Amino acid sequence: MHDLPDFVYFDHSIHVTKGIGCSTCHGQVDQMPIMWRENTLLMEWCLECHREPERYVRPRDAVFRMDWTAPSNQLQAGRELVQAYHIRRLTDCYACHR
């Protein structure tokens, strides 16, 4: 279970809209006999994606695909998606701490 502290603001809808897939954060939940925490969700882990979203963004039609894997040209494709989806590198404190 992901239980973020009360001082952390997180909105699933903006991440989904911007092309961040469920399995990026939650892992392949369709392959988990019971749910477990795939990633730490510590601030540094989140900032890694916020600093370089091109490494993680995928086409919107693949957001809910648990078996999606990044293509060999992920960085180039990701840069194009970052531009197309108007993704900003939000690394200021206020992006998550409100």
Coordinates of N, CA, C and O in Angstrom, one line a residue, residues 50-89:
H50 N 10.7 13.4 -12.2 CA 10.4 14.8 -12.5 C 11.5 15.5 -13.2 O 11.3 16.5 -14.0
R51 N 12.7 15.1 -13.0 CA 13.9 15.7 -13.6 C 14.1 15.2 -15.1 O 14.5 15.9 -15.9
E52 N 13.7 13.9 -15.3 CA 13.9 13.3 -16.6 C 12.7 12.5 -17.0 O 12.7 11.3 -17.2
P53 N 11.6 13.2 -17.3 CA 10.3 12.5 -17.6 C 10.4 11.8 -18.9 O 9.7 10.8 -19.1
E54 N 11.3 12.2 -19.8 CA 11.5 11.5 -21.1 C 11.9 10.0 -20.9 O 11.6 9.2 -21.8
R55 N 12.5 9.7 -19.8 CA 12.8 8.3 -19.5 C 11.6 7.4 -19.1 O 11.7 6.2 -19.2
Y56 N 10.5 8.0 -18.7 CA 9.4 7.3 -18.2 C 8.1 7.4 -18.9 O 7.2 6.6 -18.8
V57 N 7.9 8.5 -19.6 CA 6.7 8.8 -20.3 C 6.4 7.8 -21.4 O 7.4 7.3 -22.0
R58 N 5.2 7.4 -21.6 CA 4.8 6.5 -22.6 C 3.6 7.0 -23.4 O 2.9 8.0 -22.9
P59 N 3.2 6.5 -24.5 CA 2.0 6.9 -25.2 C 0.8 6.7 -24.3 O 0.7 5.8 -23.5
R60 N -0.1 7.7 -24.4 CA -1.3 7.6 -23.5 C -2.1 6.3 -23.6 O -2.7 5.9 -22.6
D61 N -2.1 5.8 -24.8 CA -2.9 4.5 -25.0 C -2.2 3.3 -24.3 O -2.7 2.2 -24.3
A62 N -1.0 3.5 -23.8 CA -0.3 2.4 -23.1 C -0.2 2.7 -21.6 O 0.4 1.9 -20.9
V63 N -0.8 3.7 -21.1 CA -0.7 4.0 -19.6 C -1.2 2.9 -18.8 O -0.6 2.6 -17.7
F64 N -2.3 2.2 -19.2 CA -2.9 1.1 -18.3 C -2.4 -0.3 -18.7 O -2.8 -1.3 -18.2
R65 N -1.4 -0.3 -19.7 CA -0.8 -1.6 -20.1 C 0.3 -2.0 -19.1 O 1.3 -1.4 -19.1
M66 N 0.0 -3.1 -18.4 CA 1.0 -3.5 -17.4 C 2.2 -4.2 -18.0 O 3.3 -4.2 -17.4
D67 N 2.1 -4.7 -19.2 CA 3.2 -5.4 -19.9 C 4.0 -4.4 -20.8 O 4.9 -4.9 -21.5
W68 N 3.7 -3.1 -20.8 CA 4.4 -2.2 -21.6 C 5.9 -2.1 -21.3 O 6.2 -2.1 -20.1
T69 N 6.7 -2.2 -22.2 CA 8.2 -2.0 -22.0 C 8.6 -0.8 -22.9 O 8.1 -0.6 -24.0
A70 N 9.6 -0.1 -22.4 CA 10.1 1.0 -23.1 C 10.8 0.6 -24.4 O 11.5 -0.4 -24.4
P71 N 10.6 1.3 -25.5 CA 11.2 0.9 -26.8 C 12.7 1.2 -26.7 O 13.2 2.0 -25.8
S72 N 13.5 0.7 -27.6 CA 14.9 0.9 -27.7 C 15.3 2.4 -27.8 O 16.3 2.8 -27.4
N73 N 14.4 3.1 -28.4 CA 14.6 4.6 -28.6 C 13.8 5.4 -27.6 O 13.3 6.5 -28.0
Q74 N 13.7 4.9 -26.4 CA 12.8 5.6 -25.4 C 13.2 7.1 -25.2 O 12.3 7.9 -25.1
L75 N 14.5 7.4 -25.2 CA 14.8 8.8 -24.9 C 14.3 9.7 -26.0 O 13.8 10.8 -25.7
Q76 N 14.5 9.3 -27.3 CA 14.0 10.1 -28.4 C 12.5 10.2 -28.4 O 11.9 11.2 -28.5
A77 N 11.8 9.0 -28.2 CA 10.4 9.0 -28.2 C 9.8 9.7 -27.0 O 8.9 10.5 -27.1
G78 N 10.5 9.6 -25.9 CA 10.1 10.3 -24.7 C 10.2 11.8 -24.8 O 9.4 12.5 -24.4
R79 N 11.3 12.3 -25.4 CA 11.4 13.7 -25.7 C 10.3 14.2 -26.5 O 9.8 15.3 -26.3
E80 N 9.9 13.5 -27.5 CA 8.8 13.9 -28.4 C 7.5 13.9 -27.6 O 6.7 14.8 -27.8
L81 N 7.3 12.9 -26.7 CA 6.0 12.9 -25.9 C 6.0 14.0 -24.9 O 5.0 14.6 -24.6
V82 N 7.2 14.3 -24.3 CA 7.3 15.4 -23.3 C 6.9 16.7 -24.0 O 6.1 17.5 -23.4
Q83 N 7.3 16.9 -25.2 CA 6.9 18.1 -26.0 C 5.4 18.1 -26.3 O 4.7 19.0 -26.1
A84 N 5.0 16.9 -26.9 CA 3.6 16.8 -27.3 C 2.6 16.9 -26.1 O 1.5 17.5 -26.3
Y85 N 2.9 16.4 -25.0 CA 2.1 16.4 -23.8 C 2.3 17.6 -22.9 O 1.7 17.8 -21.9
H86 N 3.2 18.5 -23.3 CA 3.5 19.8 -22.6 C 3.9 19.4 -21.1 O 3.3 20.0 -20.2
I87 N 4.8 18.5 -21.0 CA 5.3 18.1 -19.7 C 6.3 19.1 -19.2 O 7.3 19.4 -19.9
R88 N 6.2 19.6 -18.0 CA 7.2 20.5 -17.4 C 7.9 19.7 -16.3 O 7.4 18.8 -15.7
R89 N 9.2 20.1 -16.2 CA 10.0 19.4 -15.1 C 9.8 20.1 -13.8 O 10.5 21.1 -13.5

